[in-house]
Tab-separated table of C-alpha atoms and ligand atoms in Angstrom:
chain	number	residue	atom	x	y	z
U	1	MET	CA	0.072	0.110	0.144
U	2	ASP	CA	1.384	3.419	-0.756
U	3	THR	CA	0.108	6.411	1.736
U	4	THR	CA	1.178	8.932	0.150
U	5	LEU	CA	-1.554	12.039	-0.540
U	6	ASP	CA	0.825	14.366	-3.257
U	7	HIS	CA	-0.187	11.563	-6.136
U	8	ASP	CA	-2.290	9.702	-6.932
U	9	ALA	CA	-1.170	6.540	-8.974
U	10	TRP	CA	-1.342	3.936	-6.101
U	11	ALA	CA	-5.643	4.682	-5.002
U	12	LEU	CA	-5.862	5.092	-9.464
U	13	ALA	CA	-4.035	1.395	-10.100
U	14	GLN	CA	-6.490	-0.481	-7.574
U	15	ASP	CA	-9.522	1.213	-8.712
U	16	ALA	CA	-8.683	0.063	-12.606
U	17	ALA	CA	-7.780	-3.199	-10.603
U	18	ASP	CA	-11.093	-3.071	-8.739
U	19	PRO	CA	-13.311	-6.940	-10.508
U	20	LEU	CA	-16.115	-4.539	-8.114
U	21	ALA	CA	-15.367	-1.403	-9.962
U	22	ARG	CA	-18.549	-2.245	-12.796
U	23	PHE	CA	-21.237	-1.486	-9.683
U	24	ARG	CA	-20.118	2.515	-9.350
U	25	PRO	CA	-21.710	3.225	-12.740
U	26	GLU	CA	-25.289	1.011	-11.564
U	27	PHE	CA	-25.495	3.809	-9.097
U	28	LEU	CA	-26.831	7.996	-9.333
U	29	PHE	CA	-24.501	9.948	-7.601
U	30	PRO	CA	-25.454	13.757	-6.044
U	31	GLN	CA	-23.285	15.978	-7.552
U	32	HIS	CA	-20.864	18.656	-6.433
U	33	GLU	CA	-19.722	21.567	-9.170
U	34	GLY	CA	-20.144	18.573	-11.302
U	35	ARG	CA	-18.947	16.584	-10.258
U	36	ASP	CA	-19.767	13.106	-8.450
U	37	GLN	CA	-19.993	13.652	-4.823
U	38	TYR	CA	-17.372	12.161	-2.626
U	39	TYR	CA	-20.394	9.894	-0.672
U	40	PHE	CA	-19.593	8.552	2.446
U	41	VAL	CA	-22.518	8.116	3.948
U	42	GLY	CA	-23.459	4.428	2.807
U	43	ASN	CA	-24.004	4.170	6.768
U	44	SER	CA	-27.105	6.324	6.921
U	45	LEU	CA	-28.580	6.338	3.338
U	46	GLY	CA	-26.978	4.072	0.468
U	47	LEU	CA	-27.085	5.415	-3.538
U	48	GLN	CA	-30.098	5.346	-5.435
U	49	PRO	CA	-29.371	1.985	-8.029
U	50	LYS	CA	-30.576	2.962	-11.526
U	51	GLY	CA	-32.449	-0.088	-11.142
U	52	ALA	CA	-34.615	1.454	-8.548
U	53	ALA	CA	-36.878	4.011	-11.231
U	54	THR	CA	-37.430	0.852	-12.998
U	55	ALA	CA	-38.120	-1.541	-10.853
U	56	ILE	CA	-41.261	1.035	-10.009
U	57	ALA	CA	-41.809	1.940	-12.751
U	58	GLU	CA	-42.955	-1.664	-14.240
U	59	GLU	CA	-45.446	-2.846	-11.229
U	60	LEU	CA	-47.066	1.144	-11.658
U	61	ALA	CA	-47.806	-0.296	-15.185
U	62	ARG	CA	-48.982	-2.715	-13.593
U	63	TRP	CA	-51.091	-1.234	-11.581
U	64	ALA	CA	-52.446	0.757	-14.545
U	65	GLU	CA	-52.227	-2.278	-17.456
U	66	ILE	CA	-54.236	-5.074	-14.837
U	67	ALA	CA	-54.792	-3.458	-11.549
U	68	VAL	CA	-56.088	-6.380	-9.048
U	69	GLU	CA	-55.554	-8.836	-11.417
U	70	GLY	CA	-51.543	-7.866	-10.803
U	71	HIS	CA	-52.150	-10.288	-7.425
U	72	PHE	CA	-52.230	-13.323	-9.205
U	73	ARG	CA	-50.968	-12.336	-13.064
U	74	GLY	CA	-47.620	-11.196	-14.256
U	75	GLU	CA	-44.213	-12.127	-14.176
U	76	ARG	CA	-44.330	-11.236	-10.308
U	77	PRO	CA	-47.377	-11.285	-8.650
U	78	TRP	CA	-47.851	-8.928	-5.898
U	79	MET	CA	-49.364	-11.578	-3.716
U	80	HIS	CA	-45.692	-14.047	-3.831
U	81	TYR	CA	-44.173	-9.799	-4.272
U	82	HIS	CA	-41.957	-10.569	-0.644
U	83	ALA	CA	-41.265	-13.827	-1.296
U	84	ALA	CA	-38.764	-12.730	-4.430
U	85	LEU	CA	-36.921	-11.243	-2.215
U	86	ARG	CA	-36.419	-14.164	0.193
U	87	GLU	CA	-33.787	-16.134	-0.856
U	88	PRO	CA	-31.373	-12.534	-1.861
U	89	MET	CA	-31.940	-11.294	1.633
U	90	ALA	CA	-31.278	-13.959	3.100
U	91	ARG	CA	-27.990	-14.715	1.380
U	92	VAL	CA	-27.231	-11.155	2.714
U	93	VAL	CA	-27.635	-12.092	6.046
U	94	GLY	CA	-26.786	-15.990	6.109
U	95	ALA	CA	-30.025	-17.488	6.660
U	96	GLN	CA	-31.949	-19.950	5.571
U	97	PRO	CA	-34.738	-18.580	2.978
U	98	GLY	CA	-37.443	-19.518	5.276
U	99	GLU	CA	-36.115	-18.006	7.879
U	100	VAL	CA	-36.015	-14.336	6.280
U	101	VAL	CA	-39.411	-12.294	5.464
U	102	VAL	CA	-39.384	-8.383	3.941
U	103	MET	CA	-41.937	-5.989	5.631
U	104	ASN	CA	-42.506	-2.783	7.724
U	105	SER	CA	-39.201	-1.164	9.566
U	106	LEU	CA	-36.870	-2.210	11.707
U	107	THR	CA	-37.918	-0.752	14.740
U	108	VAL	CA	-41.769	-2.400	14.160
U	109	ASN	CA	-40.161	-5.368	13.184
U	110	LEU	CA	-38.406	-5.543	16.086
U	111	HIS	CA	-41.338	-4.737	18.271
U	112	LEU	CA	-42.690	-7.054	16.744
U	113	LEU	CA	-40.254	-9.752	17.053
U	114	MET	CA	-40.220	-9.088	21.337
U	115	ALA	CA	-43.688	-9.326	21.411
U	116	SER	CA	-42.569	-13.264	20.858
U	117	PHE	CA	-39.132	-13.570	21.927
U	118	TYR	CA	-39.716	-10.828	24.891
U	119	ARG	CA	-41.415	-13.395	27.450
U	120	PRO	CA	-40.388	-10.845	30.577
U	121	THR	CA	-41.489	-12.743	33.992
U	122	ARG	CA	-40.576	-11.757	38.058
U	123	GLU	CA	-38.108	-13.933	38.263
U	124	ARG	CA	-36.416	-12.864	35.294
U	125	PRO	CA	-37.500	-9.833	33.441
U	126	ALA	CA	-34.581	-7.478	32.180
U	127	ILE	CA	-33.083	-6.957	28.742
U	128	LEU	CA	-29.371	-6.327	28.314
U	129	VAL	CA	-28.973	-3.325	25.495
U	130	GLU	CA	-25.148	-1.572	24.748
U	131	ALA	CA	-25.276	1.754	26.658
U	132	GLY	CA	-25.528	4.595	24.120
U	133	ALA	CA	-27.555	2.411	22.287
U	134	PHE	CA	-29.411	3.809	18.675
U	135	PRO	CA	-31.740	5.554	20.337
U	136	SER	CA	-35.229	4.540	18.801
U	137	ASP	CA	-34.084	0.366	20.048
U	138	ARG	CA	-33.145	2.371	23.333
U	139	HIS	CA	-37.323	3.448	23.027
U	140	ALA	CA	-38.353	0.263	21.964
U	141	VAL	CA	-37.055	-1.755	24.347
U	142	GLU	CA	-37.472	0.795	27.742
U	143	SER	CA	-41.402	0.955	25.947
U	144	GLN	CA	-41.992	-2.975	26.672
U	145	ILE	CA	-40.198	-2.973	29.425
U	146	ARG	CA	-43.087	-1.125	30.419
U	147	PHE	CA	-45.642	-2.998	28.533
U	148	HIS	CA	-44.998	-6.079	30.798
U	149	GLY	CA	-45.697	-3.840	34.064
U	150	PHE	CA	-41.266	-3.883	34.905
U	151	ASP	CA	-39.515	-0.375	35.627
U	152	PRO	CA	-36.780	0.008	33.282
U	153	ALA	CA	-35.028	1.352	35.908
U	154	THR	CA	-33.807	-1.811	37.609
U	155	ASP	CA	-34.783	-4.381	34.442
U	156	LEU	CA	-33.333	-1.916	31.312
U	157	ILE	CA	-29.266	-2.950	31.581
U	158	GLU	CA	-27.292	-1.253	29.571
U	159	LEU	CA	-23.085	-2.366	29.612
U	160	GLU	CA	-21.041	-0.089	29.603
U	161	ALA	CA	-18.378	0.262	27.773
U	162	ASP	CA	-14.742	-1.550	29.287
U	163	GLU	CA	-12.282	-0.025	26.448
U	164	PRO	CA	-11.410	3.218	25.009
U	165	ASN	CA	-12.982	5.199	22.476
U	166	GLY	CA	-16.430	3.485	23.937
U	167	LEU	CA	-15.953	0.094	22.770
U	168	ILE	CA	-16.995	-3.118	24.151
U	169	SER	CA	-14.872	-6.040	24.898
U	170	LEU	CA	-16.831	-10.005	24.393
U	171	ALA	CA	-15.213	-10.516	28.747
U	172	ALA	CA	-17.361	-8.001	29.671
U	173	ILE	CA	-20.308	-8.783	28.215
U	174	GLU	CA	-20.029	-12.455	29.163
U	175	ARG	CA	-19.275	-10.739	32.747
U	176	VAL	CA	-22.295	-9.211	32.626
U	177	LEU	CA	-24.071	-11.860	31.514
U	178	GLU	CA	-21.995	-14.325	34.060
U	179	GLU	CA	-23.317	-11.929	37.113
U	180	GLN	CA	-26.710	-11.717	35.513
U	181	GLY	CA	-28.031	-13.003	33.110
U	182	HIS	CA	-29.920	-15.289	35.497
U	183	ARG	CA	-32.867	-12.101	35.532
U	184	ILE	CA	-32.008	-11.357	31.540
U	185	ALA	CA	-34.497	-12.800	29.664
U	186	LEU	CA	-33.721	-10.444	26.576
U	187	VAL	CA	-30.127	-9.438	24.851
U	188	LEU	CA	-30.783	-7.868	22.114
U	189	TRP	CA	-27.433	-6.521	20.355
U	190	PRO	CA	-25.772	-4.764	17.315
U	191	GLY	CA	-24.065	-6.679	14.436
U	192	VAL	CA	-22.549	-3.419	14.248
U	193	GLN	CA	-22.618	-0.491	16.787
U	194	TYR	CA	-24.167	2.679	14.948
U	195	ARG	CA	-21.677	4.993	16.700
U	196	THR	CA	-18.095	3.568	16.950
U	197	GLY	CA	-18.500	1.376	13.537
U	198	GLN	CA	-17.824	-1.976	16.392
U	199	ALA	CA	-18.480	-5.431	14.548
U	200	PHE	CA	-19.122	-8.161	16.776
U	201	ASP	CA	-19.192	-11.982	16.882
U	202	LEU	CA	-22.644	-12.688	17.233
U	203	ALA	CA	-22.133	-16.458	17.334
U	204	VAL	CA	-20.098	-15.486	20.576
U	205	ILE	CA	-22.667	-13.896	21.944
U	206	ALA	CA	-25.865	-15.670	21.248
U	207	ARG	CA	-24.013	-18.876	22.372
U	208	LEU	CA	-23.027	-16.857	26.169
U	209	ALA	CA	-26.383	-16.074	25.888
U	210	LYS	CA	-27.808	-18.565	25.479
U	211	ALA	CA	-25.993	-20.962	28.234
U	212	ARG	CA	-27.541	-18.444	30.471
U	213	GLY	CA	-30.945	-19.041	29.414
U	214	CYS	CA	-31.286	-15.622	28.002
U	215	ALA	CA	-33.444	-14.389	24.445
U	216	VAL	CA	-31.041	-13.190	22.080
U	217	GLY	CA	-31.883	-10.858	19.164
U	218	PHE	CA	-29.563	-8.967	16.805
U	219	ASP	CA	-30.265	-5.360	15.059
U	220	LEU	CA	-28.638	-5.261	11.704
U	221	ALA	CA	-29.009	-1.788	10.655
U	222	HIS	CA	-25.406	-0.969	10.088
U	223	ALA	CA	-24.352	-4.446	9.629
U	224	ALA	CA	-26.581	-5.607	6.909
U	225	GLY	CA	-24.561	-5.646	3.380
U	226	ASN	CA	-21.558	-4.295	5.662
U	227	LEU	CA	-20.148	-7.388	5.719
U	228	PRO	CA	-20.740	-11.124	6.148
U	229	ILE	CA	-23.075	-13.014	8.602
U	230	ALA	CA	-24.125	-15.860	9.424
U	231	LEU	CA	-27.158	-15.187	11.231
U	232	HIS	CA	-28.437	-18.646	11.231
U	233	ASP	CA	-25.261	-20.253	12.414
U	234	SER	CA	-24.953	-17.808	15.397
U	235	GLY	CA	-28.019	-18.980	16.745
U	236	ALA	CA	-30.098	-16.030	17.435
U	237	ASP	CA	-33.835	-16.278	18.025
U	238	PHE	CA	-34.710	-13.095	16.046
U	239	ALA	CA	-32.693	-10.030	13.850
U	240	ALA	CA	-34.352	-6.884	12.314
U	241	TRP	CA	-32.282	-4.227	9.817
U	242	CYS	CA	-33.193	-2.010	7.679
U	243	THR	CA	-32.698	-2.295	4.253
U	244	TYR	CA	-32.162	2.096	3.375
U	245	LYS	CA	-28.614	1.661	4.354
U	246	TYR	CA	-25.705	-0.171	3.257
U	247	LEU	CA	-28.939	-2.196	1.424
U	248	ASN	CA	-29.325	1.004	-0.966
U	249	SER	CA	-33.643	0.732	-0.956
U	250	GLY	CA	-34.021	3.970	-0.736
U	251	PRO	CA	-35.306	6.504	2.348
U	252	GLY	CA	-37.844	4.785	4.333
U	253	ALA	CA	-37.669	1.169	2.896
U	254	VAL	CA	-39.503	-1.917	3.339
U	255	ALA	CA	-36.715	-4.237	6.489
U	256	GLY	CA	-35.485	-7.590	7.062
U	257	ALA	CA	-36.400	-9.966	9.768
U	258	PHE	CA	-34.980	-13.081	10.876
U	259	VAL	CA	-36.393	-16.057	12.878
U	260	HIS	CA	-34.473	-18.584	13.589
U	261	GLU	CA	-35.684	-22.032	11.812
U	262	ARG	CA	-36.210	-23.726	15.021
U	263	HIS	CA	-38.814	-21.428	15.414
U	264	ALA	CA	-40.294	-22.266	12.216
U	265	ARG	CA	-43.140	-24.140	13.385
U	266	ARG	CA	-44.668	-23.006	16.958
U	267	PRO	CA	-48.544	-21.743	16.932
U	268	ASP	CA	-47.363	-21.715	20.332
U	269	LEU	CA	-45.118	-18.962	20.273
U	270	PRO	CA	-47.603	-15.489	21.415
U	271	ARG	CA	-47.311	-12.701	18.182
U	272	LEU	CA	-49.676	-9.953	17.074
U	273	ALA	CA	-50.975	-11.862	14.051
U	274	GLY	CA	-52.127	-10.344	10.734
U	275	TRP	CA	-54.112	-11.402	7.976
U	276	TRP	CA	-50.478	-11.641	5.690
U	277	GLY	CA	-49.039	-13.603	8.740
U	278	HIS	CA	-51.256	-16.649	8.300
U	279	ARG	CA	-50.663	-19.713	5.855
U	280	PRO	CA	-51.162	-18.929	2.569
U	281	GLU	CA	-52.707	-21.608	1.504
U	282	THR	CA	-55.712	-20.951	3.358
U	283	ARG	CA	-55.116	-17.675	3.658
U	284	PHE	CA	-57.937	-16.624	1.342
U	285	LEU	CA	-60.699	-19.050	2.915
U	286	MET	CA	-61.196	-16.416	5.023
U	287	GLY	CA	-61.761	-18.341	8.062
U	288	PRO	CA	-61.784	-16.875	11.362
U	289	ALA	CA	-59.388	-18.908	12.974
U	290	PHE	CA	-55.328	-17.677	12.526
U	291	ASP	CA	-53.279	-20.553	11.478
U	292	PRO	CA	-49.348	-18.650	11.098
U	293	ALA	CA	-47.366	-19.886	7.726
U	294	ASP	CA	-44.225	-21.435	8.646
U	295	GLY	CA	-41.196	-18.842	9.190
U	296	ALA	CA	-40.935	-16.249	9.563
U	297	ASP	CA	-43.384	-14.931	6.960
U	298	GLY	CA	-45.530	-15.822	9.927
U	299	TRP	CA	-45.205	-12.483	11.487
U	300	GLN	CA	-46.076	-11.063	8.832
U	301	GLN	CA	-48.998	-8.579	8.996
U	302	SER	CA	-50.470	-6.536	5.961
U	303	ASN	CA	-50.308	-6.913	2.375
U	304	PRO	CA	-46.764	-5.755	1.322
U	305	PRO	CA	-46.233	-2.251	-0.241
U	306	ILE	CA	-45.138	-3.145	-3.464
U	307	LEU	CA	-44.269	-0.272	-4.988
U	308	ALA	CA	-41.394	0.122	-1.989
U	309	MET	CA	-40.793	-3.453	-2.226
U	310	ALA	CA	-39.629	-3.216	-5.255
U	311	PRO	CA	-36.255	-0.703	-5.038
U	312	ILE	CA	-35.212	-3.705	-3.491
U	313	ARG	CA	-35.361	-5.830	-5.933
U	314	ALA	CA	-32.928	-3.833	-7.581
U	315	SER	CA	-30.540	-3.455	-5.027
U	316	LEU	CA	-30.977	-7.328	-4.257
U	317	ASP	CA	-29.743	-8.011	-8.297
U	318	LEU	CA	-26.525	-5.805	-7.276
U	319	PHE	CA	-25.546	-7.771	-3.974
U	320	ASP	CA	-26.112	-11.139	-5.767
U	321	ALA	CA	-24.121	-10.111	-8.626
U	322	ALA	CA	-21.185	-8.830	-6.278
U	323	THR	CA	-21.607	-11.471	-3.489
U	324	MET	CA	-21.156	-11.093	-0.038
U	325	PRO	CA	-17.367	-11.842	0.304
U	326	ALA	CA	-16.302	-9.995	-2.844
U	327	LEU	CA	-17.845	-7.058	-1.573
U	328	ARG	CA	-16.014	-7.391	2.256
U	329	ALA	CA	-12.621	-8.390	0.582
U	330	LYS	CA	-12.995	-4.974	-1.153
U	331	SER	CA	-13.995	-3.723	2.145
U	332	LEU	CA	-10.927	-4.267	3.928
U	333	ARG	CA	-8.927	-2.662	1.923
U	334	LEU	CA	-10.238	0.130	1.176
U	335	THR	CA	-11.162	0.661	4.568
U	336	GLY	CA	-7.401	-0.464	5.630
U	337	TYR	CA	-6.610	2.549	3.565
U	338	LEU	CA	-8.931	5.275	5.060
U	339	GLU	CA	-7.458	4.209	8.119
U	340	ALA	CA	-3.351	3.834	7.181
U	341	LEU	CA	-3.566	7.594	5.896
U	342	VAL	CA	-5.580	8.843	8.517
U	343	LYS	CA	-2.765	7.100	10.437
U	344	ALA	CA	-0.213	8.271	8.470
U	345	HIS	CA	-1.129	12.468	7.512
U	346	LEU	CA	-3.438	13.317	9.729
U	347	ASP	CA	-3.079	11.963	13.300
U	348	ALA	CA	-2.053	14.668	14.814
U	349	ALA	CA	-5.729	16.226	14.237
U	350	ILE	CA	-8.424	12.966	14.030
U	351	GLU	CA	-8.078	9.865	16.052
U	352	ILE	CA	-10.442	6.853	14.702
U	353	LEU	CA	-12.514	5.714	17.565
U	354	THR	CA	-13.583	2.493	15.492
U	355	PRO	CA	-11.234	-0.939	16.191
U	356	ALA	CA	-7.982	-1.402	14.583
U	357	ASP	CA	-8.892	-5.048	14.419
U	358	PRO	CA	-10.392	-5.534	10.880
U	359	GLY	CA	-12.170	-8.355	12.365
U	360	ARG	CA	-14.095	-6.033	14.768
U	361	ARG	CA	-15.440	-3.258	12.322
U	362	GLY	CA	-17.229	-3.069	8.732
U	363	ALA	CA	-16.790	-0.679	6.391
U	364	GLN	CA	-16.884	2.788	9.132
U	365	LEU	CA	-14.106	4.238	11.012
U	366	SER	CA	-15.555	7.225	13.388
U	367	LEU	CA	-13.163	9.422	14.185
U	368	ARG	CA	-13.632	12.419	16.516
U	369	VAL	CA	-11.110	15.202	15.963
U	370	ARG	CA	-8.813	16.014	18.397
U	371	GLY	CA	-9.507	19.928	19.268
U	372	GLY	CA	-12.810	18.708	20.431
U	373	ARG	CA	-16.580	19.285	19.125
U	374	GLU	CA	-16.173	22.805	17.210
U	375	GLN	CA	-13.560	21.593	15.882
U	376	GLY	CA	-15.270	18.625	14.129
U	377	ARG	CA	-17.963	20.433	13.702
U	378	ALA	CA	-15.643	22.805	11.447
U	379	LEU	CA	-14.144	19.655	9.575
U	380	PHE	CA	-16.880	18.312	8.820
U	381	GLU	CA	-18.673	21.721	7.527
U	382	PHE	CA	-14.944	21.969	5.795
U	383	LEU	CA	-15.680	18.191	3.865
U	384	ALA	CA	-19.193	19.269	2.715
U	385	ALA	CA	-18.102	22.671	1.485
U	386	ASN	CA	-15.985	20.762	-0.735
U	387	GLY	CA	-18.313	18.297	-1.685
U	388	VAL	CA	-17.176	15.176	0.890
U	389	LEU	CA	-19.894	13.621	2.704
U	390	GLY	CA	-19.511	11.722	6.051
U	391	ASP	CA	-22.354	12.036	8.698
U	392	TRP	CA	-22.045	13.663	11.753
U	393	ARG	CA	-23.034	11.966	15.307
U	394	GLU	CA	-23.246	13.737	18.567
U	395	PRO	CA	-21.736	14.548	19.965
U	396	ASP	CA	-18.496	14.917	18.733
U	397	VAL	CA	-17.709	11.949	15.904
U	398	ILE	CA	-17.703	12.018	12.194
U	399	ARG	CA	-18.510	8.887	10.189
U	400	ILE	CA	-16.780	7.508	7.198
U	401	SER	CA	-17.850	4.951	5.330
U	402	PRO	CA	-16.795	3.672	2.071
U	403	ALA	CA	-19.330	1.577	0.348
U	404	PRO	CA	-17.491	-1.452	-1.144
U	405	LEU	CA	-20.011	-1.558	-3.868
U	406	TYR	CA	-19.890	2.306	-5.167
U	407	ASN	CA	-16.761	3.863	-3.527
U	408	ARG	CA	-13.461	3.788	-5.315
U	409	PHE	CA	-9.662	3.952	-3.734
U	410	THR	CA	-9.332	7.651	-5.018
U	411	ASP	CA	-12.238	8.306	-3.216
U	412	VAL	CA	-10.590	8.128	0.071
U	413	LEU	CA	-7.819	9.503	-1.068
U	414	ALA	CA	-9.259	12.547	-1.961
U	415	PHE	CA	-11.314	12.599	1.875
U	416	ALA	CA	-7.854	12.414	3.173
U	417	ARG	CA	-6.181	15.299	0.891
U	418	THR	CA	-9.088	17.355	1.830
U	419	VAL	CA	-9.101	17.379	5.665
U	420	ARG	CA	-5.252	17.860	5.006
U	421	ARG	CA	-6.097	20.788	3.846
U	422	TRP	CA	-8.343	21.855	6.038
U	423	THR	CA	-5.810	20.890	8.865
U	424	THR	CA	-3.273	23.636	7.039
U	425	GLY	CA	-5.791	26.223	7.010
U	426	GLY	CA	-8.277	25.128	4.368
R	501	PLP	C1	-30.797	2.859	11.594
R	501	PLP	C2	-31.199	2.386	13.102
R	501	PLP	C3	-32.564	2.698	12.962
R	501	PLP	C4	-33.562	3.678	11.936
R	501	PLP	O1	-35.078	3.006	12.897
R	501	PLP	P1	-36.151	2.687	11.990
R	501	PLP	O2	-36.933	2.419	12.560
R	501	PLP	O3	-35.345	1.949	10.115
R	501	PLP	O4	-36.503	3.687	11.308
R	501	PLP	C5	-32.405	2.095	14.702
R	501	PLP	N1	-31.627	1.392	15.269
R	501	PLP	C6	-30.073	1.727	14.340
R	501	PLP	C7	-29.505	1.146	15.447
R	501	PLP	C8	-30.364	2.169	13.198
R	501	PLP	O5	-29.299	2.025	12.711
């Protein structure tokens, strides 16, 4: 790796040799002064695949042409539309197809899955999350605890970081489970923590939690499409993720949900039911009794929003063509390059909060400007004014996420050069 900032031969050569380079032209880039923005916010809202508009237009046309018949006729009848997303989505998260369904939005799915898998008792009422969890997840678990008549003051356990920069070791997770596992009903843990970018070993966390009799769910908002996940093998009970971050499916896009195969045929599990979760063979007999479909499908409630599902199809086609292992291979190099440039040239100005071990992170590096919050804001705004987009997370973090589907090595170099211009007075 060549970490010089002054010529770009090395970065250009990497881009030229990049086996995934053909995917960049599949995306639409916001423009800055006549060129593509340097876009590092795929962790927040992934770019629009060109195929998204086509996929939506196809369904609009079918609605116009055959209206209600679209449920049953044509290449992708709406009645089974979600089923076409099942296999490609399962490949993204390392699940069996029957374990995955695309429905609702992330927080809604967390609630629906907690309705089944958070079953607190007097002896075991608690939920374990990481301290500083994403607010929506925290609101969700806190409200679930109250909903069941328990008290978040005692029954919401928020594990504090035990390593610098807000990082949490597996040893700390093991310790809290040893000490308090007997009263924990549910462990809800992120695949990748949104603020620090730390990636967790899901299989180890699930094993530790299971050994203490806890249910385990994962929030994969920042993990899905970012790094390979072996969700089935992890043994988690459930998981949920949004599709508008690394999965590029558009603002507020329909989310993913996973229910482990061992719960696939459990009509005994309490759940908040709707007609779309009813077994499809008998759904339209319109009987009063709820007979849940096998697998994750049995957690659906409403018939799916087809126009909102269409961009997911376009996006997953790209993931299928690129494959997660190839994306990860590029991502390791791309984020490694970003890290190396920061360390070689920008270390006096910026510290990296995300773990240095590539096995403990995905694409994102969380950066903190050493001068403090005001300096951090100033750098963030300087970057944006120069067509380099990261995102800001209070109180003082700039997140930069090179997405291997569409970011280039030269993008990373442009980021580092722009930061250096700021440190040397613009
Ligand atoms: C992005 C994100 C959310 C957003 O929730 P929505 O229900 O999609 O609005 C929730 N939790 C985490 C951890 C996230 O990263």
